[in-house]
PDB file of C-alpha atoms in Angstrom:
ATOM      1  CA  GLY A 110      26.423  -5.939  -7.659  1.00  0.00           C
ATOM      2  CA  ALA A 111      23.236  -7.899  -8.163  1.00  0.00           C
ATOM      3  CA  VAL A 112      20.265  -6.163  -9.749  1.00  0.00           C
ATOM      4  CA  VAL A 113      16.680  -6.156  -8.564  1.00  0.00           C
ATOM      5  CA  SER A 114      14.029  -4.536 -10.717  1.00  0.00           C
ATOM      6  CA  GLN A 115      10.457  -3.501 -10.022  1.00  0.00           C
ATOM      7  CA  HIS A 116       7.586  -2.867 -12.333  1.00  0.00           C
ATOM      8  CA  PRO A 117       5.868  -0.527 -12.644  1.00  0.00           C
ATOM      9  CA  SER A 118       7.928   2.325 -11.247  1.00  0.00           C
ATOM     10  CA  TRP A 119       4.769   4.263 -10.568  1.00  0.00           C
ATOM     11  CA  VAL A 120       1.047   3.606 -10.821  1.00  0.00           C
ATOM     12  CA  ILE A 121      -2.110   5.616 -10.275  1.00  0.00           C
ATOM     13  CA  CYS A 122      -5.351   3.767  -9.716  1.00  0.00           C
ATOM     14  CA  LYS A 123      -8.895   4.383  -8.603  1.00  0.00           C
ATOM     15  CA  SER A 124     -10.097   3.457  -5.168  1.00  0.00           C
ATOM     16  CA  GLY A 125     -11.437  -0.100  -5.046  1.00  0.00           C
ATOM     17  CA  THR A 126      -9.245  -1.488  -7.785  1.00  0.00           C
ATOM     18  CA  SER A 127      -6.364  -3.949  -7.381  1.00  0.00           C
ATOM     19  CA  VAL A 128      -2.801  -3.232  -8.338  1.00  0.00           C
ATOM     20  CA  LYS A 129      -0.013  -5.733  -8.980  1.00  0.00           C
ATOM     21  CA  ILE A 130       3.637  -4.861  -8.443  1.00  0.00           C
ATOM     22  CA  GLU A 131       6.418  -7.110  -9.710  1.00  0.00           C
ATOM     23  CA  CYS A 132       9.841  -7.641  -8.215  1.00  0.00           C
ATOM     24  CA  ARG A 133      12.489  -9.455 -10.234  1.00  0.00           C
ATOM     25  CA  SER A 134      16.024 -10.553  -9.494  1.00  0.00           C
ATOM     26  CA  LEU A 135      17.731 -10.086 -12.835  1.00  0.00           C
ATOM     27  CA  ASP A 136      21.007 -11.930 -12.473  1.00  0.00           C
ATOM     28  CA  PHE A 137      20.514 -14.281  -9.572  1.00  0.00           C
ATOM     29  CA  GLN A 138      17.958 -16.602  -8.082  1.00  0.00           C
ATOM     30  CA  ALA A 139      16.240 -15.696  -4.849  1.00  0.00           C
ATOM     31  CA  THR A 140      14.270 -18.157  -2.770  1.00  0.00           C
ATOM     32  CA  THR A 141      13.358 -15.301  -0.459  1.00  0.00           C
ATOM     33  CA  MET A 142      12.369 -11.756  -1.273  1.00  0.00           C
ATOM     34  CA  PHE A 143      11.119  -9.028   1.025  1.00  0.00           C
ATOM     35  CA  TRP A 144       8.491  -6.343   0.603  1.00  0.00           C
ATOM     36  CA  TYR A 145       8.664  -2.968   2.318  1.00  0.00           C
ATOM     37  CA  ARG A 146       6.367   0.038   2.421  1.00  0.00           C
ATOM     38  CA  GLN A 147       7.490   3.603   2.930  1.00  0.00           C
ATOM     39  CA  PHE A 148       5.123   6.480   3.621  1.00  0.00           C
ATOM     40  CA  PRO A 149       6.288  10.013   2.819  1.00  0.00           C
ATOM     41  CA  LYS A 150       9.051  11.238   5.079  1.00  0.00           C
ATOM     42  CA  GLN A 151       9.031   7.982   7.015  1.00  0.00           C
ATOM     43  CA  SER A 152      11.215   4.929   7.213  1.00  0.00           C
ATOM     44  CA  LEU A 153      10.793   1.613   5.479  1.00  0.00           C
ATOM     45  CA  MET A 154       8.469  -0.837   7.159  1.00  0.00           C
ATOM     46  CA  LEU A 155       8.927  -4.536   6.450  1.00  0.00           C
ATOM     47  CA  MET A 156       5.600  -5.908   5.300  1.00  0.00           C
ATOM     48  CA  ALA A 157       6.283  -9.520   4.497  1.00  0.00           C
ATOM     49  CA  THR A 158       8.749 -12.187   3.527  1.00  0.00           C
ATOM     50  CA  SER A 159       8.038 -13.783   0.186  1.00  0.00           C
ATOM     51  CA  ASN A 160       9.043 -17.435  -0.004  1.00  0.00           C
ATOM     52  CA  GLU A 161       9.372 -19.263  -3.313  1.00  0.00           C
ATOM     53  CA  GLY A 162       6.961 -22.139  -3.486  1.00  0.00           C
ATOM     54  CA  SER A 163       5.281 -21.473  -0.162  1.00  0.00           C
ATOM     55  CA  LYS A 164       3.139 -18.943   1.627  1.00  0.00           C
ATOM     56  CA  ALA A 165       4.444 -15.525   2.457  1.00  0.00           C
ATOM     57  CA  THR A 166       5.144 -14.590   6.048  1.00  0.00           C
ATOM     58  CA  TYR A 167       3.554 -11.311   7.101  1.00  0.00           C
ATOM     59  CA  GLU A 168       4.723  -8.889   9.764  1.00  0.00           C
ATOM     60  CA  GLN A 169       2.424  -8.073  12.621  1.00  0.00           C
ATOM     61  CA  GLY A 170      -0.302  -5.674  11.609  1.00  0.00           C
ATOM     62  CA  VAL A 171      -0.079  -6.342   7.869  1.00  0.00           C
ATOM     63  CA  GLU A 172      -3.271  -7.750   6.376  1.00  0.00           C
ATOM     64  CA  LYS A 173      -2.447 -10.806   4.315  1.00  0.00           C
ATOM     65  CA  ASP A 174      -5.771 -10.668   2.471  1.00  0.00           C
ATOM     66  CA  LYS A 175      -5.135  -7.059   1.563  1.00  0.00           C
ATOM     67  CA  PHE A 176      -1.577  -7.522   0.350  1.00  0.00           C
ATOM     68  CA  LEU A 177      -1.361 -10.734  -1.638  1.00  0.00           C
ATOM     69  CA  ILE A 178       2.121 -12.026  -2.289  1.00  0.00           C
ATOM     70  CA  ASN A 179       3.017 -14.661  -4.829  1.00  0.00           C
ATOM     71  CA  HIS A 180       6.551 -15.974  -5.332  1.00  0.00           C
ATOM     72  CA  ALA A 181       6.004 -18.278  -8.258  1.00  0.00           C
ATOM     73  CA  SER A 182       9.574 -18.541  -9.468  1.00  0.00           C
ATOM     74  CA  LEU A 183      13.094 -18.045  -8.200  1.00  0.00           C
ATOM     75  CA  THR A 184      13.337 -14.665  -9.906  1.00  0.00           C
ATOM     76  CA  LEU A 185       9.873 -13.169  -9.483  1.00  0.00           C
ATOM     77  CA  SER A 186       7.711 -12.092  -6.580  1.00  0.00           C
ATOM     78  CA  THR A 187       4.502 -10.131  -6.971  1.00  0.00           C
ATOM     79  CA  LEU A 188       2.629  -7.957  -4.495  1.00  0.00           C
ATOM     80  CA  THR A 189      -1.027  -7.297  -5.216  1.00  0.00           C
ATOM     81  CA  VAL A 190      -2.730  -4.527  -3.315  1.00  0.00           C
ATOM     82  CA  THR A 191      -6.371  -5.556  -3.357  1.00  0.00           C
ATOM     83  CA  SER A 192      -9.271  -3.118  -3.188  1.00  0.00           C
ATOM     84  CA  ALA A 193      -6.846  -0.252  -2.879  1.00  0.00           C
ATOM     85  CA  HIS A 194      -7.781   2.828  -0.899  1.00  0.00           C
ATOM     86  CA  PRO A 195      -6.118   6.240  -0.668  1.00  0.00           C
ATOM     87  CA  GLU A 196      -4.418   5.238   2.582  1.00  0.00           C
ATOM     88  CA  ASP A 197      -2.588   2.518   0.641  1.00  0.00           C
ATOM     89  CA  SER A 198      -0.804   5.201  -1.338  1.00  0.00           C
ATOM     90  CA  SER A 199       2.851   4.662  -0.587  1.00  0.00           C
ATOM     91  CA  PHE A 200       6.270   3.750  -1.942  1.00  0.00           C
ATOM     92  CA  TYR A 201       6.639  -0.033  -2.149  1.00  0.00           C
ATOM     93  CA  ILE A 202      10.137  -1.497  -2.269  1.00  0.00           C
ATOM     94  CA  CYS A 203      11.257  -5.079  -2.636  1.00  0.00           C
ATOM     95  CA  SER A 204      14.610  -6.646  -1.873  1.00  0.00           C
ATOM     96  CA  ALA A 205      16.413  -9.873  -2.575  1.00  0.00           C
ATOM     97  CA  SER A 206      19.818 -11.319  -1.943  1.00  0.00           C
ATOM     98  CA  PRO A 207      22.167 -13.787  -3.637  1.00  0.00           C
ATOM     99  CA  ASP A 208      24.336 -13.864  -0.508  1.00  0.00           C
ATOM    100  CA  ASN A 209      24.622 -11.848   2.670  1.00  0.00           C
ATOM    101  CA  GLU A 210      24.149  -8.479   1.006  1.00  0.00           C
ATOM    102  CA  GLN A 211      20.635  -7.275   0.392  1.00  0.00           C
ATOM    103  CA  PHE A 212      19.810  -5.595  -2.898  1.00  0.00           C
ATOM    104  CA  PHE A 213      16.826  -3.327  -3.174  1.00  0.00           C
ATOM    105  CA  GLY A 214      14.613  -2.623  -6.111  1.00  0.00           C
ATOM    106  CA  PRO A 215      14.089   0.994  -7.213  1.00  0.00           C
ATOM    107  CA  GLY A 216      10.621   1.079  -5.712  1.00  0.00           C
ATOM    108  CA  THR A 217       7.085   1.527  -6.993  1.00  0.00           C
ATOM    109  CA  ARG A 218       5.114   4.624  -6.127  1.00  0.00           C
ATOM    110  CA  LEU A 219       1.437   3.841  -5.757  1.00  0.00           C
ATOM    111  CA  THR A 220      -1.149   6.602  -5.729  1.00  0.00           C
ATOM    112  CA  VAL A 221      -4.746   5.661  -5.083  1.00  0.00           C
ATOM    113  CA  LEU A 222      -7.292   8.298  -6.019  1.00  0.00           C
TER     114      LEU A 222
ATOM    115  CA  SER B 992      10.039   2.235  13.302  1.00  0.00           C
ATOM    116  CA  GLN B 993      10.057  -1.511  13.627  1.00  0.00           C
ATOM    117  CA  GLN B 994      13.507  -1.738  15.091  1.00  0.00           C
ATOM    118  CA  GLY B 995      14.664   1.466  16.596  1.00  0.00           C
ATOM    119  CA  GLU B 996      15.311   5.119  16.427  1.00  0.00           C
ATOM    120  CA  GLU B 997      17.878   7.272  14.749  1.00  0.00           C
ATOM    121  CA  ASP B 998      19.011  10.640  15.888  1.00  0.00           C
ATOM    122  CA  PRO B 999      19.054  13.301  14.988  1.00  0.00           C
ATOM    123  CA  GLN B1000      15.932  13.151  12.840  1.00  0.00           C
ATOM    124  CA  ALA B1001      17.354  15.984  10.794  1.00  0.00           C
ATOM    125  CA  LEU B1002      20.851  17.422  10.480  1.00  0.00           C
ATOM    126  CA  SER B1003      21.965  20.495   8.588  1.00  0.00           C
ATOM    127  CA  ILE B1004      25.668  21.240   8.172  1.00  0.00           C
ATOM    128  CA  GLN B1005      28.036  23.167   5.956  1.00  0.00           C
ATOM    129  CA  GLU B1006      30.045  21.480   3.244  1.00  0.00           C
ATOM    130  CA  GLY B1007      33.335  20.252   4.627  1.00  0.00           C
ATOM    131  CA  GLU B1008      31.995  19.551   8.095  1.00  0.00           C
ATOM    132  CA  ASN B1009      31.569  16.078   9.525  1.00  0.00           C
ATOM    133  CA  ALA B1010      28.150  14.534   9.989  1.00  0.00           C
ATOM    134  CA  THR B1011      27.390  11.992  12.696  1.00  0.00           C
ATOM    135  CA  MET B1012      24.202   9.964  12.821  1.00  0.00           C
ATOM    136  CA  ASN B1013      23.244   7.520  15.528  1.00  0.00           C
ATOM    137  CA  CYS B1014      21.080   4.442  15.426  1.00  0.00           C
ATOM    138  CA  SER B1015      19.656   2.413  18.277  1.00  0.00           C
ATOM    139  CA  TYR B1016      18.003  -0.956  17.900  1.00  0.00           C
ATOM    140  CA  LYS B1017      15.972  -3.294  20.041  1.00  0.00           C
ATOM    141  CA  THR B1018      16.888  -6.912  19.384  1.00  0.00           C
ATOM    142  CA  SER B1019      19.971  -9.019  18.847  1.00  0.00           C
ATOM    143  CA  ILE B1020      21.340  -8.714  15.345  1.00  0.00           C
ATOM    144  CA  ASN B1021      23.382 -10.645  12.805  1.00  0.00           C
ATOM    145  CA  ASN B1022      24.700  -7.479  11.258  1.00  0.00           C
ATOM    146  CA  LEU B1023      23.837  -3.825  10.781  1.00  0.00           C
ATOM    147  CA  GLN B1024      23.890  -1.958   7.522  1.00  0.00           C
ATOM    148  CA  TRP B1025      23.626   1.685   6.568  1.00  0.00           C
ATOM    149  CA  TYR B1026      21.778   2.923   3.512  1.00  0.00           C
ATOM    150  CA  ARG B1027      21.183   6.272   1.906  1.00  0.00           C
ATOM    151  CA  GLN B1028      18.115   7.335   0.024  1.00  0.00           C
ATOM    152  CA  ASN B1029      17.761  10.392  -2.115  1.00  0.00           C
ATOM    153  CA  SER B1030      14.330  11.945  -2.023  1.00  0.00           C
ATOM    154  CA  GLY B1031      11.735   9.609  -3.507  1.00  0.00           C
ATOM    155  CA  ARG B1032      14.344   7.234  -4.848  1.00  0.00           C
ATOM    156  CA  GLY B1033      15.631   3.761  -4.113  1.00  0.00           C
ATOM    157  CA  LEU B1034      18.150   2.719  -1.518  1.00  0.00           C
ATOM    158  CA  VAL B1035      21.900   2.734  -1.905  1.00  0.00           C
ATOM    159  CA  HIS B1036      23.920   0.374   0.267  1.00  0.00           C
ATOM    160  CA  LEU B1037      26.743   2.142   2.085  1.00  0.00           C
ATOM    161  CA  ILE B1038      28.385  -0.212   4.524  1.00  0.00           C
ATOM    162  CA  LEU B1039      27.843  -3.410   6.486  1.00  0.00           C
ATOM    163  CA  ILE B1040      29.185  -4.113   9.943  1.00  0.00           C
ATOM    164  CA  ARG B1041      28.885  -7.549  11.487  1.00  0.00           C
ATOM    165  CA  SER B1042      27.843  -8.137  15.067  1.00  0.00           C
ATOM    166  CA  ASN B1043      31.391  -9.184  16.029  1.00  0.00           C
ATOM    167  CA  GLU B1044      32.945  -6.037  14.567  1.00  0.00           C
ATOM    168  CA  ARG B1045      33.287  -2.743  16.394  1.00  0.00           C
ATOM    169  CA  GLU B1046      34.371  -0.342  13.681  1.00  0.00           C
ATOM    170  CA  LYS B1047      34.521  -0.246   9.915  1.00  0.00           C
ATOM    171  CA  HIS B1048      35.704   2.267   7.355  1.00  0.00           C
ATOM    172  CA  SER B1049      34.832   2.847   3.738  1.00  0.00           C
ATOM    173  CA  GLY B1050      36.177   5.976   2.076  1.00  0.00           C
ATOM    174  CA  ARG B1051      34.743   8.950   3.963  1.00  0.00           C
ATOM    175  CA  LEU B1052      32.448   6.725   5.984  1.00  0.00           C
ATOM    176  CA  ARG B1053      33.159   5.367   9.434  1.00  0.00           C
ATOM    177  CA  VAL B1054      30.722   3.093  11.214  1.00  0.00           C
ATOM    178  CA  THR B1055      30.882   1.929  14.799  1.00  0.00           C
ATOM    179  CA  LEU B1056      28.836  -0.738  16.502  1.00  0.00           C
ATOM    180  CA  ASP B1057      28.289  -1.237  20.229  1.00  0.00           C
ATOM    181  CA  THR B1058      26.248  -4.382  20.721  1.00  0.00           C
ATOM    182  CA  SER B1059      26.160  -3.936  24.496  1.00  0.00           C
ATOM    183  CA  LYS B1060      24.335  -0.644  24.022  1.00  0.00           C
ATOM    184  CA  LYS B1061      22.523  -1.817  20.904  1.00  0.00           C
ATOM    185  CA  SER B1062      23.677   1.226  19.013  1.00  0.00           C
ATOM    186  CA  SER B1063      25.626   2.218  15.942  1.00  0.00           C
ATOM    187  CA  SER B1064      26.903   5.466  14.514  1.00  0.00           C
ATOM    188  CA  LEU B1065      27.693   6.613  11.001  1.00  0.00           C
ATOM    189  CA  LEU B1066      30.256   9.347  10.506  1.00  0.00           C
ATOM    190  CA  ILE B1067      30.613  11.075   7.173  1.00  0.00           C
ATOM    191  CA  THR B1068      33.781  13.122   7.045  1.00  0.00           C
ATOM    192  CA  ALA B1069      34.387  16.188   4.881  1.00  0.00           C
ATOM    193  CA  SER B1070      30.773  16.248   3.767  1.00  0.00           C
ATOM    194  CA  ARG B1071      29.740  17.379   0.307  1.00  0.00           C
ATOM    195  CA  ALA B1072      26.513  18.831  -0.997  1.00  0.00           C
ATOM    196  CA  ALA B1073      26.004  15.557  -2.861  1.00  0.00           C
ATOM    197  CA  ASP B1074      25.782  13.772   0.499  1.00  0.00           C
ATOM    198  CA  THR B1075      22.394  15.415   1.053  1.00  0.00           C
ATOM    199  CA  ALA B1076      19.983  12.508   1.512  1.00  0.00           C
ATOM    200  CA  SER B1077      18.214  10.441   4.129  1.00  0.00           C
ATOM    201  CA  TYR B1078      20.290   7.851   5.911  1.00  0.00           C
ATOM    202  CA  PHE B1079      18.879   4.686   7.445  1.00  0.00           C
ATOM    203  CA  CYS B1080      20.343   1.952   9.534  1.00  0.00           C
ATOM    204  CA  ALA B1081      18.977  -1.527   8.986  1.00  0.00           C
ATOM    205  CA  THR B1082      19.418  -4.465  11.276  1.00  0.00           C
ATOM    206  CA  ASP B1083      19.507  -8.010  10.018  1.00  0.00           C
ATOM    207  CA  VAL B1084      17.597 -10.009  12.579  1.00  0.00           C
ATOM    208  CA  GLY B1085      16.338 -13.015  10.737  1.00  0.00           C
ATOM    209  CA  TYR B1086      17.169 -16.625  11.412  1.00  0.00           C
ATOM    210  CA  ASN B1087      17.769 -16.700   7.720  1.00  0.00           C
ATOM    211  CA  PHE B1088      19.913 -13.697   6.976  1.00  0.00           C
ATOM    212  CA  ASN B1089      18.594 -10.631   5.218  1.00  0.00           C
ATOM    213  CA  LYS B1090      15.356  -9.942   7.025  1.00  0.00           C
ATOM    214  CA  PHE B1091      15.844  -6.261   7.739  1.00  0.00           C
ATOM    215  CA  TYR B1092      14.242  -3.833  10.096  1.00  0.00           C
ATOM    216  CA  PHE B1093      14.953  -0.189   9.406  1.00  0.00           C
ATOM    217  CA  GLY B1094      15.564   2.659  11.801  1.00  0.00           C
ATOM    218  CA  SER B1095      13.598   5.861  11.599  1.00  0.00           C
ATOM    219  CA  GLY B1096      16.227   7.644   9.511  1.00  0.00           C
ATOM    220  CA  THR B1097      18.191  10.881   9.582  1.00  0.00           C
ATOM    221  CA  LYS B1098      17.634  13.533   6.958  1.00  0.00           C
ATOM    222  CA  LEU B1099      20.979  15.165   6.189  1.00  0.00           C
ATOM    223  CA  ASN B1100      21.236  18.503   4.432  1.00  0.00           C
ATOM    224  CA  VAL B1101      24.709  19.624   3.428  1.00  0.00           C
ATOM    225  CA  LYS B1102      24.778  23.279   2.458  1.00  0.00           C
ATOM    226  CA  PRO B1103      27.271  24.322  -0.190  1.00  0.00           C
TER     227      PRO B1103
END
């Protein structure tokens, strides 16, 4: 199947700093990618739809100025958590699809101290 | 969850027994998919069932879909210790396919 990668796989940062997470489709092009957040022992929550060449679409309750999404190419979307706080600590997962099947990245664990 | 609930929240069974997990959702769907997730890891796609299908099989997995009740079930037969994981249903609701909302998940523990 298609492969989606994320980088980094884990990151620890200080409160107030910004963190960038990359999501890449390795063997296909994706005009749309999706970003999810998962808190411990909870389900995945869709945060936003990343659209190549246009603005991201955010789900209700997700702060667009807090979670900046850039989809600059057909194989790369980035999520930047700005001015991170401990409550932003979570597992962030992206997904992309070459067809009707969704492929998920391995996730990035963010810990904000 | 954004889309619906799964029950049970947790399930503990002995190896060899069958495990049944249920998922309910709120809106009309294009398709419904089931995923598993080992603790702290990424998602593994298990099976997809389209909105016009009622039942699907894949190895030891059997999925049913009842769109009138907005519910689905996942049956794992002859469970193994390696099946221990969290299982999530995800509904594809987007106008453009692949926008997924996940259920709350079922944590399955299969005891050897």
